Amino acid sequence: MDQQVIANGNCSGRVVEGPTNPMVTPLLTDLYQFTMAYAYWKANKHQERAVSPCGFDLYFRKNPFGGEYTVFAGLEECIRLIANFKFTEDEISFIRESLPGSCEACDESTSLFLEFVFHGNSLLILKRRTKYRIWQDGFFDYLRGLDCSEVEVYSIAEGSVVFPKVPLLRIEGPIAVAQLLETPLVNLVNYASLVTTNAARHRFVAGKSKMLLEFGLRRAQGPDGGISASKYCYLGGFDATSNVAAGRLFGIPLRGTHSHAFVSSYMSPDEIIDKSLRSADGSSSCEDLVSLAQTWLSKIQWSSSLRGIFGETNQSELAAFTSYALAFPISFLALVDTYDVMRSGIPNFCAVALALNDLGYKAVGIRLDSGDLAYLSCEARKFFRAIEKEFGVPGFGKMSITASNDLNEETLDALNKQGHEVDAYGIGTYLVTCYAQAALGCVFKLVEINNQPRIKLSEDVSKVSIPCKKRSYRLYGREGYPLVDIMTGGNEPSPKVGERILCRHPFNESKRAYVVPQQVEELLKCYWPGSSDKPREDLPPLKDIRDRCIKQLERMRPDHMRRLNPTPYKVSVSAKLYDFIHFLWLNEAPVGELQ
Amino acid sequence: MDQQVIANGNCSGRVVEGPTNPMVTPLLTDLYQFTMAYAYWKANKHQERAVSPCGFDLYFRKNPFGGEYTVFAGLEECIRLIANFKFTEDEISFIRESLPGSCEACDESTSLFLEFVFHGNSLLILKRRTKYRIWQDGFFDYLRGLDCSEVEVYSIAEGSVVFPKVPLLRIEGPIAVAQLLETPLVNLVNYASLVTTNAARHRFVAGKSKMLLEFGLRRAQGPDGGISASKYCYLGGFDATSNVAAGRLFGIPLRGTHSHAFVSSYMSPDEIIDKSLRSADGSSSCEDLVSLAQTWLSKIQWSSSLRGIFGETNQSELAAFTSYALAFPISFLALVDTYDVMRSGIPNFCAVALALNDLGYKAVGIRLDSGDLAYLSCEARKFFRAIEKEFGVPGFGKMSITASNDLNEETLDALNKQGHEVDAYGIGTYLVTCYAQAALGCVFKLVEINNQPRIKLSEDVSKVSIPCKKRSYRLYGREGYPLVDIMTGGNEPSPKVGERILCRHPFNESKRAYVVPQQVEELLKCYWPGSSDKPREDLPPLKDIRDRCIKQLERMRPDHMRRLNPTPYKVSVSAKLYDFIHFLWLNEAPVGELQ
């Protein structure tokens, strides 16, 4: 059956497009997912879903960046992969060659020298005079027929605030398919959630009123490291990106003006050939914007309040600014630190901005990309205000100041503490590479198979998995804040508004509390119903996911959100699930002897 | 003219394929590259190359990971982009909408309310009763005709060991095109070089004899963060990857067996339906491999040297191992830490391996994914040796031991210090995300325009750029080690073997040394000749780049390579270039007054 038909069927007529990055295919997974798939197939376990479902939880164990919250992102890309999951013949041939026991793998890892022949439908390996039958063709027919029509996906809504241990996604279906999905789903969720959280944290420190621009493409980890950073930073609360490809793919607002190289590329104002500019209302024309700017420069230089602040400015910088203003008179924003911010960049900018003002154009502002940003922004503001006052140009003092240059959460915080006049931040490297913590540790754990709950034990308690196909709820308190997330067994009744419920720490016996929720939100919803007839949640547009994220972050109790010593948000299990976890734990753990 | 024709023309009939990731297009750049392109076009500077060339250097300022070397990678992807650089009509329409001054940008950043009409060939904005002419259509015709036929690219060979300040690439050509290339080239080189260097550092600590496996896909920064990590880790000296997509794209050997979930998915040996296995030579068949393994398990349990080491092992684990062995008898490798390594995993593995041995199959080994890897690997080795001795199975003691679980340079080093028996490492998160330093700071600086050298000044000396279209050489000493890299002006004679040359620190007057090179290697070669008739370097296959990298690393003087306090490798300029830099510097820097 054609995959798109299945997808359409499952989506009640809604087509799910393929992954944004065409490199996201069913081969984007670890080899061991295929070796396991073969072993499951050999053991006839690959279709266990047909008899009884198996379930995997995708979750993380620790919030990133020393914080106490995470924003979940990447769901849409996961569903796009699942909806279009289908192997091509070329991919199947490649898997055939790649399974261990095929020439290359065997040769290197076992130091056996092997030769190959085809015999009927099976590949034989001749080793000296011995024969091994490696794998059976039925497996590749199985892969050929494989899609996600037997898989069901339950997920928290993308853009939600989420916490450790609570499943972000649950995948139900045949174990072999679920495992093939493990690597790409974890990949698609890990970085997406990490960088969204990083963006949200930057927004938190910068404050609501500032404009946040993502400038990270050149330093990102590869091309779609850059493209997905732009998407998810926008989701996490940024206003715009410099990345044109991301702007096009996701409809994110774009920002950009010019670089130092643009300024350096000019030697003198003589290089500008066409210096004329029509006024904004079209009524008149200035024949020489360079001269007009130079006239303004000397007026500023000798004005009463600014006299003596600067001497001769860099003329090639003035040329570059004028040239840029001629190209973009209605959106003039200049990078003012190529030579010297206060002695050259700011006066040159103001001269050009005042010349534009004569023609009815309003300049946008400046960008600072080096030096002491707090100090320079305050000095620039003073300069702008002095101009407004001296020359009677209303609004000149409010000229926008953008700051960039290796900014991160800490530097934004430090700027706030020092006091500054920055209106917009351009943030790159530290944001998109998540320099403070470059990975989120999402895992994908088997929680149930054949209706049997499974637990993964570990000597490290934080690594013990919570078994069963669970349901999860967020309980809200009187003040409207989320109080606690609670996981229950799949068949337990859901918590009810106004009814007292015991919330237990999953692993710590002494930590428990009664809660009377004022609102109960079920967290996991069906985003891919497989061949079941369950209703399927919509995949909302990016703007809506972004709105959800911003609203959810605003609804959190402030002590969970603060940068210094935030209060951990509580994650719990029901009394019944608690007992069951500990029953299983005792059952599975080997009994040792202390020696 | 068709781009491919130009590419063919430039390549003497050799076609350069497009970028590996189809998302790498001319739009994968910062918006300001387009606003500058428009401003250059307006000022008639876009074709400056036609009159006199401009040059940009791509280089980095500091070696990553606290080391004193970097491996350069990413060149092939850069050339693939350049060879196929061409805008589609859709892309041009998108750029038209995205330039500031277009509705969305203007509206938000300047708070003006604008309306649009088309007037002849130009877009007009009606603002109340005023009109702005935004941009001219000629620019989009210019973009339509744009390709890299006027661009020349000089580069160090991919896989070379490189050092700060020495240009990795020089781009010559029309300034507007060179700037459009800035963002994607820096993106393609930054992460590629960073992760290659990280891989090389892991190889250095692990030692030549160990097998290094890259397992990072699920934790990588997005899908091609994973795919390019696999490529560049292989380049940097890894042996294989788990990433099937990367194996297919780049021909990298693949490795993988099974996960904890595979082990957890079994409840008991009764689940295995077909338990039979033919012997390796095909002469006989074992009807029940499970029973055979169980028999071996009790033999081990009661053997003289192993008696009492373990009690009852986990039977579901034994079932999983047997099932996997039935599927892959010639490449049996088991993950032994799902329950308890020494009390369950190792004995179960040995039982299955000995059963396989009865049938003429040689097991490959085990993987440890948690716990004290040094201790457990030594204990496992003892166990294997005891089995070899006790049951007379030659080679059993040499069974391969793979270790994984959040490994990085430090943990490899710690394992070496403790002593261990690990043969292979599976390394993921810390490797592919470059957790220790998630970004390399490559920059792209204008060094010459209209035959005028340009310098970028900064109060931070390490950020001052080295002007001119330079040539760079690596000088080798008597013992065959590279001694120093030297940059000279484009027209200076090249250093000669046996002739004394003065090498000066570019910014520190007192640091200088005479060198008599025993070998001189010119570093920058032409990889894209544009429309010139210069010969073009081949893009070698990945395997050759990897070999180059390994050889270059081996040739370095050991004190540059050590992890603790490595000696910085010297980077210098010729006496003539030194004088010229400082002449320009004085000329450009503003003269301040101390107050």
mmCIF file of N, CA and C in Angstrom, chain B residues 237-319:
data_model
loop_
_atom_site.group_PDB
_atom_site.id
_atom_site.type_symbol
_atom_site.label_atom_id
_atom_site.label_comp_id
_atom_site.label_asym_id
_atom_site.label_seq_id
_atom_site.Cartn_x
_atom_site.Cartn_y
_atom_site.Cartn_z
ATOM 1 N N GLY B 237 40.299 9.912 12.163
ATOM 2 C CA GLY B 237 40.985 8.722 12.643
ATOM 3 C C GLY B 237 40.110 7.662 13.279
ATOM 4 N N PHE B 238 38.785 7.866 13.323
ATOM 5 C CA PHE B 238 37.918 6.800 13.822
ATOM 6 C C PHE B 238 37.849 5.678 12.788
ATOM 7 N N ASP B 239 37.464 4.479 13.250
ATOM 8 C CA ASP B 239 37.454 3.327 12.355
ATOM 9 C C ASP B 239 36.085 3.059 11.744
ATOM 10 N N ALA B 240 35.031 3.443 12.455
ATOM 11 C CA ALA B 240 33.698 3.073 11.988
ATOM 12 C C ALA B 240 32.663 3.950 12.680
ATOM 13 N N THR B 241 31.424 3.853 12.200
ATOM 14 C CA THR B 241 30.316 4.597 12.793
ATOM 15 C C THR B 241 29.122 3.662 12.952
ATOM 16 N N SER B 242 28.174 4.054 13.786
ATOM 17 C CA SER B 242 26.914 3.317 13.884
ATOM 18 C C SER B 242 25.868 3.898 12.926
ATOM 19 N N ASN B 243 26.177 5.043 12.323
ATOM 20 C CA ASN B 243 25.210 5.832 11.553
ATOM 21 C C ASN B 243 25.067 5.284 10.130
ATOM 22 N N VAL B 244 23.946 4.621 9.868
ATOM 23 C CA VAL B 244 23.759 3.928 8.588
ATOM 24 C C VAL B 244 23.743 4.920 7.424
ATOM 25 N N ALA B 245 23.076 6.063 7.614
ATOM 26 C CA ALA B 245 22.998 7.054 6.530
ATOM 27 C C ALA B 245 24.402 7.541 6.160
ATOM 28 N N ALA B 246 25.231 7.770 7.159
ATOM 29 C CA ALA B 246 26.591 8.238 6.884
ATOM 30 C C ALA B 246 27.420 7.139 6.237
ATOM 31 N N GLY B 247 27.205 5.906 6.685
ATOM 32 C CA GLY B 247 27.910 4.787 6.062
ATOM 33 C C GLY B 247 27.594 4.731 4.576
ATOM 34 N N ARG B 248 26.337 4.956 4.261
ATOM 35 C CA ARG B 248 25.939 4.890 2.865
ATOM 36 C C ARG B 248 26.475 6.071 2.052
ATOM 37 N N LEU B 249 26.381 7.273 2.636
ATOM 38 C CA LEU B 249 26.808 8.463 1.898
ATOM 39 C C LEU B 249 28.308 8.500 1.657
ATOM 40 N N PHE B 250 29.075 8.041 2.655
ATOM 41 C CA PHE B 250 30.522 8.267 2.593
ATOM 42 C C PHE B 250 31.345 6.991 2.565
ATOM 43 N N GLY B 251 30.681 5.833 2.562
ATOM 44 C CA GLY B 251 31.437 4.583 2.532
ATOM 45 C C GLY B 251 32.212 4.306 3.814
ATOM 46 N N ILE B 252 31.696 4.783 4.930
ATOM 47 C CA ILE B 252 32.369 4.546 6.211
ATOM 48 C C ILE B 252 31.949 3.170 6.747
ATOM 49 N N PRO B 253 32.904 2.358 7.257
ATOM 50 C CA PRO B 253 32.512 1.071 7.842
ATOM 51 C C PRO B 253 31.480 1.267 8.949
ATOM 52 N N LEU B 254 30.524 0.339 9.020
ATOM 53 C CA LEU B 254 29.429 0.419 9.996
ATOM 54 C C LEU B 254 29.586 -0.631 11.088
ATOM 55 N N ARG B 255 29.189 -0.278 12.289
ATOM 56 C CA ARG B 255 29.214 -1.226 13.403
ATOM 57 C C ARG B 255 27.950 -1.114 14.225
ATOM 58 N N GLY B 256 27.526 -2.267 14.767
ATOM 59 C CA GLY B 256 26.381 -2.233 15.652
ATOM 60 C C GLY B 256 25.899 -3.632 15.959
ATOM 61 N N THR B 257 25.383 -3.850 17.152
ATOM 62 C CA THR B 257 24.899 -5.174 17.535
ATOM 63 C C THR B 257 23.501 -5.072 18.130
ATOM 64 N N HIS B 258 23.415 -4.822 19.447
ATOM 65 C CA HIS B 258 22.085 -4.696 20.041
ATOM 66 C C HIS B 258 22.132 -3.802 21.266
ATOM 67 N N SER B 259 20.942 -3.420 21.727
ATOM 68 C CA SER B 259 20.825 -2.465 22.832
ATOM 69 C C SER B 259 20.264 -3.143 24.080
ATOM 70 N N HIS B 260 20.156 -2.382 25.150
ATOM 71 C CA HIS B 260 19.526 -2.892 26.367
ATOM 72 C C HIS B 260 18.074 -3.292 26.111
ATOM 73 N N ALA B 261 17.403 -2.505 25.249
ATOM 74 C CA ALA B 261 15.992 -2.804 24.998
ATOM 75 C C ALA B 261 15.831 -4.198 24.392
ATOM 76 N N PHE B 262 16.779 -4.594 23.558
ATOM 77 C CA PHE B 262 16.726 -5.927 22.966
ATOM 78 C C PHE B 262 16.760 -6.980 24.070
ATOM 79 N N VAL B 263 17.654 -6.781 25.031
ATOM 80 C CA VAL B 263 17.767 -7.723 26.141
ATOM 81 C C VAL B 263 16.481 -7.704 26.978
ATOM 82 N N SER B 264 15.999 -6.480 27.262
ATOM 83 C CA SER B 264 14.782 -6.364 28.084
ATOM 84 C C SER B 264 13.556 -6.924 27.393
ATOM 85 N N SER B 265 13.594 -7.015 26.076
ATOM 86 C CA SER B 265 12.394 -7.442 25.351
ATOM 87 C C SER B 265 12.133 -8.943 25.524
ATOM 88 N N TYR B 266 13.119 -9.675 26.025
ATOM 89 C CA TYR B 266 12.925 -11.115 26.245
ATOM 90 C C TYR B 266 12.504 -11.371 27.687
ATOM 91 N N MET B 267 11.553 -12.270 27.866
ATOM 92 C CA MET B 267 11.125 -12.625 29.212
ATOM 93 C C MET B 267 11.761 -13.941 29.640
ATOM 94 N N SER B 268 11.839 -14.918 28.728
ATOM 95 C CA SER B 268 12.413 -16.211 29.101
ATOM 96 C C SER B 268 12.826 -16.966 27.834
ATOM 97 N N PRO B 269 13.668 -17.966 27.975
ATOM 98 C CA PRO B 269 14.122 -18.741 26.805
ATOM 99 C C PRO B 269 12.977 -19.432 26.069
ATOM 100 N N ASP B 270 11.836 -19.629 26.743
ATOM 101 C CA ASP B 270 10.710 -20.290 26.068
ATOM 102 C C ASP B 270 10.191 -19.495 24.879
ATOM 103 N N GLU B 271 10.473 -18.188 24.881
ATOM 104 C CA GLU B 271 9.984 -17.357 23.771
ATOM 105 C C GLU B 271 10.617 -17.713 22.439
ATOM 106 N N ILE B 272 11.807 -18.315 22.480
ATOM 107 C CA ILE B 272 12.494 -18.608 21.223
ATOM 108 C C ILE B 272 11.870 -19.859 20.617
ATOM 109 N N ILE B 273 11.352 -19.702 19.416
ATOM 110 C CA ILE B 273 10.647 -20.829 18.805
ATOM 111 C C ILE B 273 11.619 -21.717 18.046
ATOM 112 N N ASP B 274 12.333 -21.131 17.086
ATOM 113 C CA ASP B 274 13.301 -21.930 16.326
ATOM 114 C C ASP B 274 14.668 -21.821 16.997
ATOM 115 N N LYS B 275 15.058 -22.868 17.712
ATOM 116 C CA LYS B 275 16.303 -22.831 18.479
ATOM 117 C C LYS B 275 17.454 -23.519 17.760
ATOM 118 N N SER B 276 17.218 -23.959 16.522
ATOM 119 C CA SER B 276 18.234 -24.772 15.843
ATOM 120 C C SER B 276 19.249 -23.905 15.109
ATOM 121 N N LEU B 277 20.472 -24.415 15.027
ATOM 122 C CA LEU B 277 21.543 -23.713 14.311
ATOM 123 C C LEU B 277 22.434 -24.742 13.637
ATOM 124 N N ARG B 278 22.680 -24.522 12.350
ATOM 125 C CA ARG B 278 23.597 -25.392 11.637
ATOM 126 C C ARG B 278 25.024 -25.060 12.026
ATOM 127 N N SER B 279 25.886 -26.029 11.993
ATOM 128 C CA SER B 279 27.284 -25.768 12.339
ATOM 129 C C SER B 279 27.930 -24.945 11.225
ATOM 130 N N ALA B 280 29.049 -24.311 11.572
ATOM 131 C CA ALA B 280 29.703 -23.403 10.629
ATOM 132 C C ALA B 280 30.097 -24.103 9.339
ATOM 133 N N ASP B 281 30.508 -25.343 9.448
ATOM 134 C CA ASP B 281 30.923 -26.051 8.226
ATOM 135 C C ASP B 281 29.742 -26.728 7.531
ATOM 136 N N GLY B 282 28.548 -26.527 8.074
ATOM 137 C CA GLY B 282 27.350 -27.073 7.435
ATOM 138 C C GLY B 282 27.188 -28.577 7.619
ATOM 139 N N SER B 283 28.118 -29.209 8.338
ATOM 140 C CA SER B 283 28.111 -30.675 8.419
ATOM 141 C C SER B 283 27.090 -31.191 9.427
ATOM 142 N N SER B 284 26.745 -30.358 10.416
ATOM 143 C CA SER B 284 25.820 -30.859 11.431
ATOM 144 C C SER B 284 24.910 -29.732 11.873
ATOM 145 N N SER B 285 24.007 -30.061 12.792
ATOM 146 C CA SER B 285 23.058 -29.055 13.233
ATOM 147 C C SER B 285 22.787 -29.261 14.717
ATOM 148 N N CYS B 286 22.643 -28.147 15.442
ATOM 149 C CA CYS B 286 22.262 -28.240 16.852
ATOM 150 C C CYS B 286 20.786 -27.887 16.934
ATOM 151 N N GLU B 287 19.993 -28.792 17.522
ATOM 152 C CA GLU B 287 18.545 -28.581 17.530
ATOM 153 C C GLU B 287 18.113 -27.563 18.563
ATOM 154 N N ASP B 288 18.915 -27.388 19.602
ATOM 155 C CA ASP B 288 18.490 -26.494 20.681
ATOM 156 C C ASP B 288 19.694 -25.744 21.251
ATOM 157 N N LEU B 289 19.957 -24.573 20.688
ATOM 158 C CA LEU B 289 21.108 -23.780 21.128
ATOM 159 C C LEU B 289 20.908 -23.282 22.560
ATOM 160 N N VAL B 290 19.641 -23.083 22.941
ATOM 161 C CA VAL B 290 19.351 -22.620 24.302
ATOM 162 C C VAL B 290 19.833 -23.660 25.325
ATOM 163 N N SER B 291 19.466 -24.925 25.103
ATOM 164 C CA SER B 291 19.896 -25.983 26.029
ATOM 165 C C SER B 291 21.403 -26.121 26.043
ATOM 166 N N LEU B 292 22.000 -26.032 24.837
ATOM 167 C CA LEU B 292 23.458 -26.141 24.760
ATOM 168 C C LEU B 292 24.112 -25.035 25.594
ATOM 169 N N ALA B 293 23.581 -23.807 25.474
ATOM 170 C CA ALA B 293 24.128 -22.689 26.248
ATOM 171 C C ALA B 293 23.897 -22.919 27.741
ATOM 172 N N GLN B 294 22.715 -23.423 28.082
ATOM 173 C CA GLN B 294 22.446 -23.680 29.507
ATOM 174 C C GLN B 294 23.382 -24.736 30.080
ATOM 175 N N THR B 295 23.658 -25.759 29.273
ATOM 176 C CA THR B 295 24.610 -26.778 29.704
ATOM 177 C C THR B 295 25.979 -26.145 29.966
ATOM 178 N N TRP B 296 26.407 -25.279 29.027
ATOM 179 C CA TRP B 296 27.694 -24.609 29.216
ATOM 180 C C TRP B 296 27.679 -23.726 30.458
ATOM 181 N N LEU B 297 26.534 -23.099 30.713
ATOM 182 C CA LEU B 297 26.438 -22.212 31.864
ATOM 183 C C LEU B 297 26.721 -22.988 33.158
ATOM 184 N N SER B 298 26.143 -24.179 33.261
ATOM 185 C CA SER B 298 26.421 -24.912 34.516
ATOM 186 C C SER B 298 27.852 -25.431 34.548
ATOM 187 N N LYS B 299 28.397 -25.795 33.370
ATOM 188 C CA LYS B 299 29.807 -26.205 33.370
ATOM 189 C C LYS B 299 30.703 -25.078 33.889
ATOM 190 N N ILE B 300 30.410 -23.841 33.405
ATOM 191 C CA ILE B 300 31.235 -22.702 33.844
ATOM 192 C C ILE B 300 31.059 -22.497 35.346
ATOM 193 N N GLN B 301 29.799 -22.575 35.757
ATOM 194 C CA GLN B 301 29.471 -22.305 37.155
ATOM 195 C C GLN B 301 30.228 -23.236 38.100
ATOM 196 N N TRP B 302 30.425 -24.443 37.672
ATOM 197 C CA TRP B 302 31.051 -25.428 38.553
ATOM 198 C C TRP B 302 32.493 -25.733 38.183
ATOM 199 N N SER B 303 33.033 -24.951 37.223
ATOM 200 C CA SER B 303 34.436 -25.198 36.841
ATOM 201 C C SER B 303 35.344 -24.795 37.994
ATOM 202 N N SER B 304 36.524 -25.396 38.030
ATOM 203 C CA SER B 304 37.413 -25.208 39.184
ATOM 204 C C SER B 304 37.794 -23.745 39.382
ATOM 205 N N SER B 305 38.122 -23.050 38.305
ATOM 206 C CA SER B 305 38.637 -21.689 38.501
ATOM 207 C C SER B 305 37.527 -20.649 38.653
ATOM 208 N N LEU B 306 36.310 -20.960 38.248
ATOM 209 C CA LEU B 306 35.240 -19.944 38.264
ATOM 210 C C LEU B 306 34.165 -20.249 39.300
ATOM 211 N N ARG B 307 34.335 -21.338 40.020
ATOM 212 C CA ARG B 307 33.320 -21.759 40.979
ATOM 213 C C ARG B 307 32.996 -20.658 41.985
ATOM 214 N N GLY B 308 31.712 -20.407 42.148
ATOM 215 C CA GLY B 308 31.299 -19.449 43.183
ATOM 216 C C GLY B 308 31.331 -17.999 42.764
ATOM 217 N N ILE B 309 31.826 -17.705 41.564
ATOM 218 C CA ILE B 309 31.881 -16.300 41.136
ATOM 219 C C ILE B 309 30.482 -15.764 40.878
ATOM 220 N N PHE B 310 29.611 -16.619 40.381
ATOM 221 C CA PHE B 310 28.237 -16.168 40.134
ATOM 222 C C PHE B 310 27.254 -17.259 40.518
ATOM 223 N N GLY B 311 26.010 -16.826 40.754
ATOM 224 C CA GLY B 311 24.981 -17.795 41.092
ATOM 225 C C GLY B 311 24.076 -18.007 39.897
ATOM 226 N N GLU B 312 22.790 -17.690 40.075
ATOM 227 C CA GLU B 312 21.883 -17.858 38.954
ATOM 228 C C GLU B 312 21.932 -16.614 38.060
ATOM 229 N N THR B 313 22.121 -16.797 36.787
ATOM 230 C CA THR B 313 22.139 -15.631 35.894
ATOM 231 C C THR B 313 20.713 -15.307 35.460
ATOM 232 N N ASN B 314 20.565 -14.118 34.895
ATOM 233 C CA ASN B 314 19.249 -13.703 34.410
ATOM 234 C C ASN B 314 18.883 -14.493 33.148
ATOM 235 N N GLN B 315 17.790 -15.257 33.215
ATOM 236 C CA GLN B 315 17.429 -16.148 32.116
ATOM 237 C C GLN B 315 16.870 -15.391 30.911
ATOM 238 N N SER B 316 16.271 -14.227 31.133
ATOM 239 C CA SER B 316 15.786 -13.475 29.969
ATOM 240 C C SER B 316 16.986 -12.904 29.196
ATOM 241 N N GLU B 317 18.042 -12.571 29.922
ATOM 242 C CA GLU B 317 19.263 -12.120 29.242
ATOM 243 C C GLU B 317 19.867 -13.266 28.418
ATOM 244 N N LEU B 318 19.894 -14.453 29.014
ATOM 245 C CA LEU B 318 20.414 -15.616 28.282
ATOM 246 C C LEU B 318 19.579 -15.858 27.024
ATOM 247 N N ALA B 319 18.270 -15.686 27.156
ATOM 248 C CA ALA B 319 17.384 -15.849 25.995
ATOM 249 C C ALA B 319 17.721 -14.825 24.912
#
